[in-house]
Short mmCIF file of C-alpha atoms in Angstrom, two decimals:
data_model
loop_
_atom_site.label_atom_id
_atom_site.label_comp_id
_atom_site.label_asym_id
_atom_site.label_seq_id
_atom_site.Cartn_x
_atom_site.Cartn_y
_atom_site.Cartn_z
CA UNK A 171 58.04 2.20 111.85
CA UNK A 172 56.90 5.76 110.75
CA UNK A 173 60.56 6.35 111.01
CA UNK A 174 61.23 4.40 107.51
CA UNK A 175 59.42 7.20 105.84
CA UNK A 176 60.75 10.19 106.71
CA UNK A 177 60.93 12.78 104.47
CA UNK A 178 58.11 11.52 102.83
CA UNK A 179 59.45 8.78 101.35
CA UNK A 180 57.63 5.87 99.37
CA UNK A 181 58.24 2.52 101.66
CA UNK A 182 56.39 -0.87 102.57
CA UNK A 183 55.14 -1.47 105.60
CA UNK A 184 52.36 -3.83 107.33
CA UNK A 185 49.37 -3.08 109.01
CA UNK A 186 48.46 -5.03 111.80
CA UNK A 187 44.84 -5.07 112.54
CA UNK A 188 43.81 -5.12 116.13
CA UNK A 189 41.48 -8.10 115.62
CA UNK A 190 42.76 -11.51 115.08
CA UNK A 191 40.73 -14.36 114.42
CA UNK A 192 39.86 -16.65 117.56
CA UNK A 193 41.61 -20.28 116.39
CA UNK A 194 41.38 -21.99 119.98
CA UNK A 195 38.37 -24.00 118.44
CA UNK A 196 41.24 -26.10 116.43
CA UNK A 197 42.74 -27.55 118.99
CA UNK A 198 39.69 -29.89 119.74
CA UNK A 199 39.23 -31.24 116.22
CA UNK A 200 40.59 -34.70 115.77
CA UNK A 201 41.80 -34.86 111.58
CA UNK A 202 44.57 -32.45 110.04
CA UNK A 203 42.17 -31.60 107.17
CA UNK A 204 39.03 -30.47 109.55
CA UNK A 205 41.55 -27.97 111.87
CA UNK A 206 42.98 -26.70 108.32
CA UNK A 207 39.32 -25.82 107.17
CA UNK A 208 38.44 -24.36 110.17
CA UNK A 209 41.49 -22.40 110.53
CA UNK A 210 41.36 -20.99 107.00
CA UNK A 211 37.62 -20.58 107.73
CA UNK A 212 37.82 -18.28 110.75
CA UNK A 213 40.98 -16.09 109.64
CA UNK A 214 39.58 -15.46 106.04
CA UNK A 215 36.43 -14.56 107.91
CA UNK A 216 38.22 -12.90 110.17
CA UNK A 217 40.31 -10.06 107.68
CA UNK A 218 36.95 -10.45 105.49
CA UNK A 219 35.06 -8.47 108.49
CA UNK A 220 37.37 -6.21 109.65
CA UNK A 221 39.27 -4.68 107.15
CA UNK A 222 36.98 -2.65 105.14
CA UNK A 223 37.25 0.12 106.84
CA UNK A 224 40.66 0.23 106.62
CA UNK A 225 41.21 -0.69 102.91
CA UNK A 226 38.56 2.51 102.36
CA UNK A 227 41.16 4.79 103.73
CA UNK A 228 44.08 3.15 101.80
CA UNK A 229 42.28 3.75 98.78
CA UNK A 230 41.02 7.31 99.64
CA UNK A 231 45.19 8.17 99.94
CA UNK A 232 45.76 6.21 96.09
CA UNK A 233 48.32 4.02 97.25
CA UNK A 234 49.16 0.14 96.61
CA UNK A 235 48.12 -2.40 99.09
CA UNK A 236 47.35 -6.15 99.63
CA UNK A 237 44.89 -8.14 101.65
CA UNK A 238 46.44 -10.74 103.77
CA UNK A 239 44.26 -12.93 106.24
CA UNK A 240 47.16 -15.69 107.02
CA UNK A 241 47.12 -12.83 109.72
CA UNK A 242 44.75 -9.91 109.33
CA UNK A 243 47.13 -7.89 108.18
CA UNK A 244 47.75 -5.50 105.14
CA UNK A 245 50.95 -4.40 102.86
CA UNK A 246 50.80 -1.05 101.86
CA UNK A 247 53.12 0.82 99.91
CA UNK A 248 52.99 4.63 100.87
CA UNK A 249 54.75 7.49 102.81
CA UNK A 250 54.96 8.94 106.23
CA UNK A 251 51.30 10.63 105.71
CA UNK A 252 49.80 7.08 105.37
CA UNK A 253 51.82 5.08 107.49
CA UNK A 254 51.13 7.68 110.81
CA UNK A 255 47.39 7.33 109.24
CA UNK A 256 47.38 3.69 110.33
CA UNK A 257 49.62 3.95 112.78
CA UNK A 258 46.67 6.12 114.79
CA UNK A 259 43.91 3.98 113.56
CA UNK A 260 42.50 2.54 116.92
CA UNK A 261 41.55 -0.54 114.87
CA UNK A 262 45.58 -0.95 114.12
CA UNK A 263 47.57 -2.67 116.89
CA UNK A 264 50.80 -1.74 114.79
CA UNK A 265 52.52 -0.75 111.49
CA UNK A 266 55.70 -2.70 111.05
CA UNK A 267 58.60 -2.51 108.59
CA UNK A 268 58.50 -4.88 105.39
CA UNK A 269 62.62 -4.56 104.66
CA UNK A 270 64.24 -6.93 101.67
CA UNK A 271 66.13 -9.24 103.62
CA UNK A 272 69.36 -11.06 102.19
CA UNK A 273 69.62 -14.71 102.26
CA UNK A 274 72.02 -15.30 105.30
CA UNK A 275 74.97 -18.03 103.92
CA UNK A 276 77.80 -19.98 105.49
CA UNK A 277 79.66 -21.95 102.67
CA UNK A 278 80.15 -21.79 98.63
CA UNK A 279 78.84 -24.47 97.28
CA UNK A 280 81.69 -27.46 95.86
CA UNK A 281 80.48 -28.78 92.50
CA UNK A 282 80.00 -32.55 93.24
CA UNK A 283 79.48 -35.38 90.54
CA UNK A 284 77.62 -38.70 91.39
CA UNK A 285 77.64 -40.58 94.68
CA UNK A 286 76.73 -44.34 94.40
CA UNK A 287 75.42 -44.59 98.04
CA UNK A 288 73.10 -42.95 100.91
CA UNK A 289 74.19 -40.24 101.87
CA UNK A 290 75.98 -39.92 104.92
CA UNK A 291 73.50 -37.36 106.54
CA UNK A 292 70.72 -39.69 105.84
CA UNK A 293 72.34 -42.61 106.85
CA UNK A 294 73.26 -40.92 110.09
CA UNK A 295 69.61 -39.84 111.57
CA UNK A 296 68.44 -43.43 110.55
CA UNK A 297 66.29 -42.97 107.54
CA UNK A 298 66.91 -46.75 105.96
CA UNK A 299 65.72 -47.99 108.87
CA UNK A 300 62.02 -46.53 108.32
CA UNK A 301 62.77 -47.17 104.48
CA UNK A 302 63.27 -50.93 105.34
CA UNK A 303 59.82 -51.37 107.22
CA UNK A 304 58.14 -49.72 104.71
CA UNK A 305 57.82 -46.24 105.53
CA UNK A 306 59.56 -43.95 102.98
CA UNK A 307 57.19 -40.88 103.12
CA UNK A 308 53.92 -42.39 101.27
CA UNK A 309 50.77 -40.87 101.47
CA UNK A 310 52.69 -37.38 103.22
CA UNK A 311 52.98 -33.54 101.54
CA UNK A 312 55.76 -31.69 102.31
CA UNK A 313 56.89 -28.11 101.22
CA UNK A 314 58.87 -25.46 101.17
CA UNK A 315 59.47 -21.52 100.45
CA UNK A 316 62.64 -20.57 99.49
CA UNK A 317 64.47 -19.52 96.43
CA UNK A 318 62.24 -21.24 94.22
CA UNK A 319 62.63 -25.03 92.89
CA UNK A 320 64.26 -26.52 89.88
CA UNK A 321 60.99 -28.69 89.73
CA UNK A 322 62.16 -30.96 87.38
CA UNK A 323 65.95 -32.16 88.09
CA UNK A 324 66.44 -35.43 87.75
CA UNK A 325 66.16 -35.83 91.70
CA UNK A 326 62.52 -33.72 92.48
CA UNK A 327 60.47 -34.17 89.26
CA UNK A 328 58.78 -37.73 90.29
CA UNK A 329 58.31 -36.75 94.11
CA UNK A 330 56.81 -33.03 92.52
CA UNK A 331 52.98 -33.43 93.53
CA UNK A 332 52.61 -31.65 90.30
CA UNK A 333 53.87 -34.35 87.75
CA UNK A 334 51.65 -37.23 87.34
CA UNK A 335 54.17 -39.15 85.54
CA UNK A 336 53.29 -37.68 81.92
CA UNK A 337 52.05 -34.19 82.32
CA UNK A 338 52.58 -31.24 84.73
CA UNK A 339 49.65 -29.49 86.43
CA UNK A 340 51.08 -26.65 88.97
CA UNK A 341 47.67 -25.59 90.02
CA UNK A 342 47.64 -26.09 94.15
CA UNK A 343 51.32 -27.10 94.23
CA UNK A 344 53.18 -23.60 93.28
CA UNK A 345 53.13 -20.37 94.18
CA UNK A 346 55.33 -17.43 93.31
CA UNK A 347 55.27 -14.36 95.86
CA UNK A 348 57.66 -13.03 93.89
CA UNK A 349 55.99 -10.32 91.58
CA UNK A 350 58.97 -9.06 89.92
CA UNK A 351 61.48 -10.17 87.19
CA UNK A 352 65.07 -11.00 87.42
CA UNK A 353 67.34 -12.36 85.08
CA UNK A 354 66.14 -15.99 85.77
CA UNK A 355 62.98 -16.09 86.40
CA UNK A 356 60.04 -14.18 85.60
CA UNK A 357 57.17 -12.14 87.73
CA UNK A 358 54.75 -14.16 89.32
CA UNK A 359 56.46 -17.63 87.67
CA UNK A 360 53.67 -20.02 86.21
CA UNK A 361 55.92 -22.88 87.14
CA UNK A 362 58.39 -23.75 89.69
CA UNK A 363 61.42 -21.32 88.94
CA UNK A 364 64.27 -21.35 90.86
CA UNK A 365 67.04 -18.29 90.19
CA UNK A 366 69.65 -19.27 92.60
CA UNK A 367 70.24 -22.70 93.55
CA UNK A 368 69.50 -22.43 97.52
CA UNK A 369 65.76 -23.76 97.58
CA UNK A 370 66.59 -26.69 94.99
CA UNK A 371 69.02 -28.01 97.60
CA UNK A 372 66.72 -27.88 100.55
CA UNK A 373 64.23 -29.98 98.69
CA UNK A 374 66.80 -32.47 97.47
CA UNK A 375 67.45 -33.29 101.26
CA UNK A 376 64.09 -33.89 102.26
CA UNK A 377 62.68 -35.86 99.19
CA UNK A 378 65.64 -36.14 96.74
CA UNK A 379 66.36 -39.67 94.82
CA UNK A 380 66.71 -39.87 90.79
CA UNK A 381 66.46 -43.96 91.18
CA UNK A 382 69.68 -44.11 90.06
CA UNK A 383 72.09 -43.46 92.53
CA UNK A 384 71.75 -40.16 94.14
CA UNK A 385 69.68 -40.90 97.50
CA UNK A 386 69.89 -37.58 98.88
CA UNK A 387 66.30 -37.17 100.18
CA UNK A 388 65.36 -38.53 103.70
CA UNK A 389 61.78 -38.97 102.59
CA UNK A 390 61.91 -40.15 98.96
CA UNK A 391 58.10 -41.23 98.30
CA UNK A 392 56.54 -38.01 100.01
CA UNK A 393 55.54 -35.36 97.69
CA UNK A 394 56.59 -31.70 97.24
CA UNK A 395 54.79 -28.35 97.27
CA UNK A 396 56.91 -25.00 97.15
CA UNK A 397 56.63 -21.26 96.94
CA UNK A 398 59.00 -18.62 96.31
CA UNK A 399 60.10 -16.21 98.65
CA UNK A 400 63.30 -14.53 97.89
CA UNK A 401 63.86 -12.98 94.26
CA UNK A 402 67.60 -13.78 94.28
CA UNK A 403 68.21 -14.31 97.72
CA UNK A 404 66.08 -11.49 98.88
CA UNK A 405 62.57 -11.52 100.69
CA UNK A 406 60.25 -9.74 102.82
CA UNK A 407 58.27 -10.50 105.54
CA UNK A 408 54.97 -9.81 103.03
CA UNK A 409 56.90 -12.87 101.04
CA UNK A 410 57.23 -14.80 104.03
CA UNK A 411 53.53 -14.33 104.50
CA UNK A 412 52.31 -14.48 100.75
CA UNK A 413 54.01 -18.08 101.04
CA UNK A 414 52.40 -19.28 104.77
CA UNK A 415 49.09 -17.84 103.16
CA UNK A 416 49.37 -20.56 100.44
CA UNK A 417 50.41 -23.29 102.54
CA UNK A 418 47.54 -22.98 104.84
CA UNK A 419 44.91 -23.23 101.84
CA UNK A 420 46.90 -23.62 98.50
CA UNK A 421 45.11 -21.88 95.29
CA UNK A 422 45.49 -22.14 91.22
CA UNK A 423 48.49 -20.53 89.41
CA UNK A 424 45.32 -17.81 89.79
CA UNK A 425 45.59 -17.08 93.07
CA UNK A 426 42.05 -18.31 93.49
CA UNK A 427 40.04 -21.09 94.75
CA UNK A 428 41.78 -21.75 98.02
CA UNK A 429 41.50 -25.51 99.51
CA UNK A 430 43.42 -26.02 102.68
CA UNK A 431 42.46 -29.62 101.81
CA UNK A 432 45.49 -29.68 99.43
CA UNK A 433 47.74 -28.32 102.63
CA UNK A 434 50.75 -29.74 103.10
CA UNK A 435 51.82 -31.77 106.03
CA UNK A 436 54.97 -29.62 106.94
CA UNK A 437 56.94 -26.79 106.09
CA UNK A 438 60.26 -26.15 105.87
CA UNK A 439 61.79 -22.47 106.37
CA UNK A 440 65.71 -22.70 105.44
CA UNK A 441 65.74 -18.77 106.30
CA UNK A 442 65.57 -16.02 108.62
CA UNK A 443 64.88 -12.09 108.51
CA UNK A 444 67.05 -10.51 110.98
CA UNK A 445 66.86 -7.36 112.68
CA UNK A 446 70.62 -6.38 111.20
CA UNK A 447 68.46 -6.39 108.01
CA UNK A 448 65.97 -3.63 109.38
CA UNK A 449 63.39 -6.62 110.49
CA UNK A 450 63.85 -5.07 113.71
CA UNK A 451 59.91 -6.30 115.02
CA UNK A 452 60.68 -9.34 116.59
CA UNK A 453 56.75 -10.40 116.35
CA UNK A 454 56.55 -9.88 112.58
CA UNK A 455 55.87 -13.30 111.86
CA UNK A 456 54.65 -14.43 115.10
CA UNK A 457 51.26 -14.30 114.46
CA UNK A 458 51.48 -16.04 110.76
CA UNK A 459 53.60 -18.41 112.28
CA UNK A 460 51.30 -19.45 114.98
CA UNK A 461 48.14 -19.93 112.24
CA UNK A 462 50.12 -22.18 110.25
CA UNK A 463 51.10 -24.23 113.20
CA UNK A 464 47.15 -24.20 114.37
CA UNK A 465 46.03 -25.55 110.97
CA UNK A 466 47.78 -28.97 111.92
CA UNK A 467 51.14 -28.14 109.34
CA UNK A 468 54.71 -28.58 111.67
CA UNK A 469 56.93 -25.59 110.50
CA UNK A 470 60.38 -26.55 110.71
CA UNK A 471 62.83 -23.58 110.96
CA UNK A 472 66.79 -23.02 110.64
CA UNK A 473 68.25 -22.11 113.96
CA UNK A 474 70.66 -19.36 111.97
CA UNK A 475 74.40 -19.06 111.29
CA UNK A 476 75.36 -17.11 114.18
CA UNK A 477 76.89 -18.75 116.41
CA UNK A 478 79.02 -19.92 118.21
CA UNK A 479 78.14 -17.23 120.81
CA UNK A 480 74.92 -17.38 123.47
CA UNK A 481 71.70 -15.65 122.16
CA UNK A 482 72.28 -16.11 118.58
CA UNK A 483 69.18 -17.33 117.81
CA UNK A 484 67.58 -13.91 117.14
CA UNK A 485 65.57 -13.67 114.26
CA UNK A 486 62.44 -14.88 112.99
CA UNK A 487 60.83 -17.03 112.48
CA UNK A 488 63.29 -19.09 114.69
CA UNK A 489 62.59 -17.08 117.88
CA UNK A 490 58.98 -18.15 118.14
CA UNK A 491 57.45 -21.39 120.41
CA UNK A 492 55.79 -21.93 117.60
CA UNK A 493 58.38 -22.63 114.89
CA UNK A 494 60.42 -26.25 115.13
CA UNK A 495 63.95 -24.83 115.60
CA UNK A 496 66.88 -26.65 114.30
CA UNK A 497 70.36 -26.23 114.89
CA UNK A 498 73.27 -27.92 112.41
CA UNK A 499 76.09 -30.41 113.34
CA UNK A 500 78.50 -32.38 111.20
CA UNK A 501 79.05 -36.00 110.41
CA UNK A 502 81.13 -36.69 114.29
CA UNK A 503 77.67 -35.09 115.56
CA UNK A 504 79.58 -31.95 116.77
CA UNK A 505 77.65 -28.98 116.47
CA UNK A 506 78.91 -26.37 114.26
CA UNK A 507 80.57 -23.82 115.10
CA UNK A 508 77.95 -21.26 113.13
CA UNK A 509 74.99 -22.56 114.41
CA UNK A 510 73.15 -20.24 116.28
CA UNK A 511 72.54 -20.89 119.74
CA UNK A 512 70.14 -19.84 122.88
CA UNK A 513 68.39 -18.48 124.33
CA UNK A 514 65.57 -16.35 122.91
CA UNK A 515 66.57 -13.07 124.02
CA UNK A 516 64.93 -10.89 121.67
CA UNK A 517 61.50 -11.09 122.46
CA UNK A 518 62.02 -11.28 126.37
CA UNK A 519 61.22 -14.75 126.42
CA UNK A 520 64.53 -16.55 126.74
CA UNK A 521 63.34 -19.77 125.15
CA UNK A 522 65.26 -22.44 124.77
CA UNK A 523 66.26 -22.36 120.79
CA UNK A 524 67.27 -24.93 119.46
CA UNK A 525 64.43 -27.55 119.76
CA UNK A 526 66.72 -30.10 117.96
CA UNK A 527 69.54 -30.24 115.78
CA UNK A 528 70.40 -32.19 112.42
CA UNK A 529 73.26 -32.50 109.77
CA UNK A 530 74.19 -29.19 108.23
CA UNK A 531 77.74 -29.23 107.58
CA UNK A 532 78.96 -30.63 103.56
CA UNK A 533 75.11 -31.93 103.33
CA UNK A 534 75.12 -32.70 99.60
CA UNK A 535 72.26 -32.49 97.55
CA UNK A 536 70.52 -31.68 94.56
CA UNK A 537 71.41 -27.91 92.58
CA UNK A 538 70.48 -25.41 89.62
CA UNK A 539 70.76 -27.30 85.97
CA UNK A 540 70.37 -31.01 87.36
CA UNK A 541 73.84 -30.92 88.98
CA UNK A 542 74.57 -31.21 92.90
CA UNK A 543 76.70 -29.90 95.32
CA UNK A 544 77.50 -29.84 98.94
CA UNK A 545 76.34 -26.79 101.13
CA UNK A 546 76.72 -26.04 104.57
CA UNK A 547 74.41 -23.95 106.79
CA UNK A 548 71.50 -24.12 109.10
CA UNK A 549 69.25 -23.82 106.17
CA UNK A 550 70.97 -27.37 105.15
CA UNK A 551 70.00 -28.83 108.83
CA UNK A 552 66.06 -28.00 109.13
CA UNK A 553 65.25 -29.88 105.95
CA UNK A 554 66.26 -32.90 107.58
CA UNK A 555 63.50 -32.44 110.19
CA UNK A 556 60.88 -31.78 107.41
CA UNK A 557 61.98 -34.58 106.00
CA UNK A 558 61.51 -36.67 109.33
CA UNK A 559 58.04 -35.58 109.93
CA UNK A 560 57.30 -37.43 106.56
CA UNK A 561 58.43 -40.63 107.73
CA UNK A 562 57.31 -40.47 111.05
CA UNK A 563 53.71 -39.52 109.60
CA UNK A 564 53.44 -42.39 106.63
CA UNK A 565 55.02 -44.95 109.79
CA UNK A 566 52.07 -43.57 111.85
CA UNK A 567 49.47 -41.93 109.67
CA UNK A 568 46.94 -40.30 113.22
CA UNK A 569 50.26 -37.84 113.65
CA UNK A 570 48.69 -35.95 110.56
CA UNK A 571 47.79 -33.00 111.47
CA UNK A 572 49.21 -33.58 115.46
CA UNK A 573 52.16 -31.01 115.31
CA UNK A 574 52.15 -31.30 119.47
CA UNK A 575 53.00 -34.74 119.35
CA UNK A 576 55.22 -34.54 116.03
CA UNK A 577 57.61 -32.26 117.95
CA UNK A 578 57.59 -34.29 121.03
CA UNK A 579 58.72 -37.22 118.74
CA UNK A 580 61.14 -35.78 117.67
CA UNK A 581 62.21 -34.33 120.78
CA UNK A 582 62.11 -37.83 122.65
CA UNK A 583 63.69 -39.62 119.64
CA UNK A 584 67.16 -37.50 119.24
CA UNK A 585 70.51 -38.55 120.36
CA UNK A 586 71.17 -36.38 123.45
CA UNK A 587 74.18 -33.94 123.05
CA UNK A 588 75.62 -31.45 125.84
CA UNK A 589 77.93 -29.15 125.89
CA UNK A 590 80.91 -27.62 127.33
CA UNK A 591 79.11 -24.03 126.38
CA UNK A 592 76.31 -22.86 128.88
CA UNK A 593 74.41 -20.47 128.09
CA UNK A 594 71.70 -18.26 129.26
CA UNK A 595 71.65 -19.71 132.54
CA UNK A 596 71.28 -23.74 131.17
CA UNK A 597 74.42 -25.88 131.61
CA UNK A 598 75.61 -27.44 128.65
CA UNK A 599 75.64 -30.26 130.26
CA UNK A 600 72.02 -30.72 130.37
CA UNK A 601 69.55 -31.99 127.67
CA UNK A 602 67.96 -30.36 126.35
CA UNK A 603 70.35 -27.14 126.24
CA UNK A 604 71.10 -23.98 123.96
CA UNK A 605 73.24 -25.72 121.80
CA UNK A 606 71.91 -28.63 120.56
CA UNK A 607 68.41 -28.42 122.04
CA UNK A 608 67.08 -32.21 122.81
CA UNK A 609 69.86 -33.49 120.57
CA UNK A 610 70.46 -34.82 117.11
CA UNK A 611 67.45 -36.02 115.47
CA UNK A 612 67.20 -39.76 114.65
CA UNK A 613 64.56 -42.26 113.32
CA UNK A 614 63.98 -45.83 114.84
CA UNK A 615 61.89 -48.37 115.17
CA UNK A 616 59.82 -48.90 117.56
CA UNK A 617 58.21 -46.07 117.59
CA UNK A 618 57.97 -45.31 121.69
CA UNK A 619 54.93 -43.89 122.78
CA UNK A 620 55.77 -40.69 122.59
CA UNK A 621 55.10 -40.91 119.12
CA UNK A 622 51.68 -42.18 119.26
CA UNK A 623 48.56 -40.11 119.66
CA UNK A 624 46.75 -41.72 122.96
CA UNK A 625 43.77 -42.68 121.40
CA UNK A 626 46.13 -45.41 119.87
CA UNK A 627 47.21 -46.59 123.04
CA UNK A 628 46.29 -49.05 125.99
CA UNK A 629 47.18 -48.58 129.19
CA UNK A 630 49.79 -51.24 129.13
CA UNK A 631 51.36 -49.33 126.17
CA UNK A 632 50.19 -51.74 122.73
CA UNK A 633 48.50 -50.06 120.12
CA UNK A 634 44.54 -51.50 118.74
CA UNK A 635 45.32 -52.85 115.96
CA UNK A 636 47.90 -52.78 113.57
CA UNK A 637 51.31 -52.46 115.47
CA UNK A 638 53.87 -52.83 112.57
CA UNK A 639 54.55 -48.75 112.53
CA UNK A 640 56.99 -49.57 116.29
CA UNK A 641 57.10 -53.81 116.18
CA UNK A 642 59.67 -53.02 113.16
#
């Protein structure tokens, strides 16, 4: 990384402390809201005892720099001087790059009016059926960090946990990582702003209805959270973090008072930070990544747009094990040609990426100025499976918090899809496989058992008690 700053030139860069807080422990607890306490306990404690030291000689050189602990980490704006400085701290495991990274796209969007029906990408992994029975999302918190969020078009404002129904309160339910003004929105936003319309369209898809025609959203009674990350299309992987940080234990519009009670459930991540953008640390994000997923929240990722050739999937965060990778096909359940496919080769791992797959081609959904439009993309695709993880949790409310069994649901649950295309060594034939992963996602009822967490379950396979989340 010192290489950024040659020449003595100001750049960002993150400081990776050799320490990293011990989250094992969560594994054992048995509730979503005691692993997120403990979680946020441990890493806060974590960055609160080990990087002193290190913030002493940051301020000894005058430069900026901001205290993470979603990962004990620290950005630090500063030259070559202070970024070899850390670099030979024996405290520091690493300094990595913090590049802007562009918002990778497929399509334009095509202005669309008002659709009198379901749309077909809901219709087509299932959702009426759980809607039917009862479960529409109730009771479940999703979110997600993107471009920002056009909180109140017609289609978000009554899912926005923020609105009560007569007054807004964006304490615990926004956050803007974005600490700079552009021409839409302002530094550090008070209120959900959204200055392209990217981030309003994810949303849409996973919670979208305006009760009068426009039943975009596969999970229309679960709430929203969101966070910006991108100031017009462009983030960082401090942004990235900023945004995990506030998922994991969200705050007031202050940035204070952190209660990971308020966490959400899932989070979706419609974008990547490739190395052709100078991410070129595969484990940037690995860490935060990993935290997140430890504090009981499922984070669903797009697969990218680079396929159709082998080893596409290449960036983060949709190159880690931990990270819910989904790949995009279109309404005939073929995949599409840009979605990225497997392996992981970029961290030596050679993973199988994706995990599943889900519409992404002509998804329409809610835009900018209370319009919508139809986009096509990965980032369309993984919204889907946030969206899924609503139902599936207000169907079966013990998967809170579960994110092991969540993504074996939805594993088991998909419609299997193979290929002609093998790659890295897997047929295409196979399921799961590098193109589609375990297959296009789908909701039913019955639940299989799968689904269940096994203190639910007899031997014989019934449930104690109430059974009406799989007798449909």
């Amino acid at each position: 990384m010192v290489e950024t700053s040659e020449g003595g030139a100001v750049t960002e860069f993150l400081v990776f402390l050799d320490e990293q807080a011990d989250l094992s422990g969560a594994r054992h607890l048995t509730t979503k809201e005691a692993r997120g306490r403990y979680v946020f306990e441990r890493l806060a404690a974590t960055a609160a005892a080990t990087q002193p030291p290190v913030v002493a000689e940051l301020a000894r050189f005058g430069v900026r720099f901001h205290r993470f602990w979603v990962a004990n980490m620290i950005w630090v704006r500063g030259g070559r001087e202070v970024a070899r400085a850390m670099a030979e701290r024996p405290d520091v495991a690493r300094v990595s790059a913090n590049p802007a990274v562009a918002l990778e796209r497929v399509a334009p969007a095509e202005a669309i009016g008002s659709s009198e029906a379901i749309e077909w990408n809901v219709l087509q992994i299932g959702a009426p059926d759980f809607w039917a029975a009862g479960f529409t999302g109730q009771g479940v918190v999703v979110a997600g960090q993107d471009t920002g969020y056009e909180w109140d078009h017609p289609a978000l404002k009554q899912q926005y946990r923020g609105w009560d129904g007569a007054a807004a309160d964006h304490n615990y339910n926004w956050h803007d990582a974005i600490h700079v003004p552009n021409g839409d929105c302002p530094a550090d936003s008070p209120e959900p702003c959204a200055d392209q319309s990217h981030g309003t369209h994810t949303m849409g898809t996973m919670v979208g209805d305006d009760g009068g025609g426009n039943q975009i959203g596969v999970a229309p009674a679960a709430r929203w959270i969101g966070c910006r990350n991108m100031n017009e299309g462009v983030g960082t992987p401090a942004t990235y973090s900023e945004c995990f940080q506030f998922f994991i234990a969200p705050t007031d519009l202050a940035g204070q008072n952190p209660d990971p009670a308020r966490a959400p459930h899932v989070v979706n991540n419609s974008w990547s930070c490739p190395p052709s953008e100078g991410c070129t640390d595969p484990n940037a994000l690995r860490t935060v990544v990993e935290n997140v997923r430890a504090a009981g929240i499922l984070v669903a990722v797009s697969a990218g747009n680079a396929g159709p050739g082998c080893e596409s999937v290449d960036n983060p965060a949709g190159i880690y094990e931990a990270s819910h990778t989904v790949g995009a096909t279109d309404s005939n359940d073929a995949i599409a040609p840009f979605s990225s496919r497997g392996a992981v080769d970029e961290d030596g791992s050679f993973r199988l990426k994706p995990d599943v797959s889900a519409p992404g081609v002509s998804v329409r959904s809610s835009v900018r100025f209370g319009n919508y439009s139809s986009f096509s993309g990965t980032s369309m695709a993984a919204p889907h499976v946030a969206g899924q993880v609503a139902l599936l949790i207000s169907a079966a409310p013990a998967l809170a918090g579960d994110v092991d069994r969540l993504e074996a649901c939805t594993e088991a649950t998909a419609v299997p899809r193979t290929s002609t295309q093998d790659c890295s060594g897997v047929p295409g034939g196979s399921v799961p496989n590098n193109t589609y992963g375990w297959g296009r996602i789908r909701l039913a009822l019955p639940l299989p058992p799968v689904c269940q967490p096994p203190a639910l379950i007899f031997s014989d396979g019934f449930e104690s008690g109430d059974t009406s989340a799989w007798s449909g």
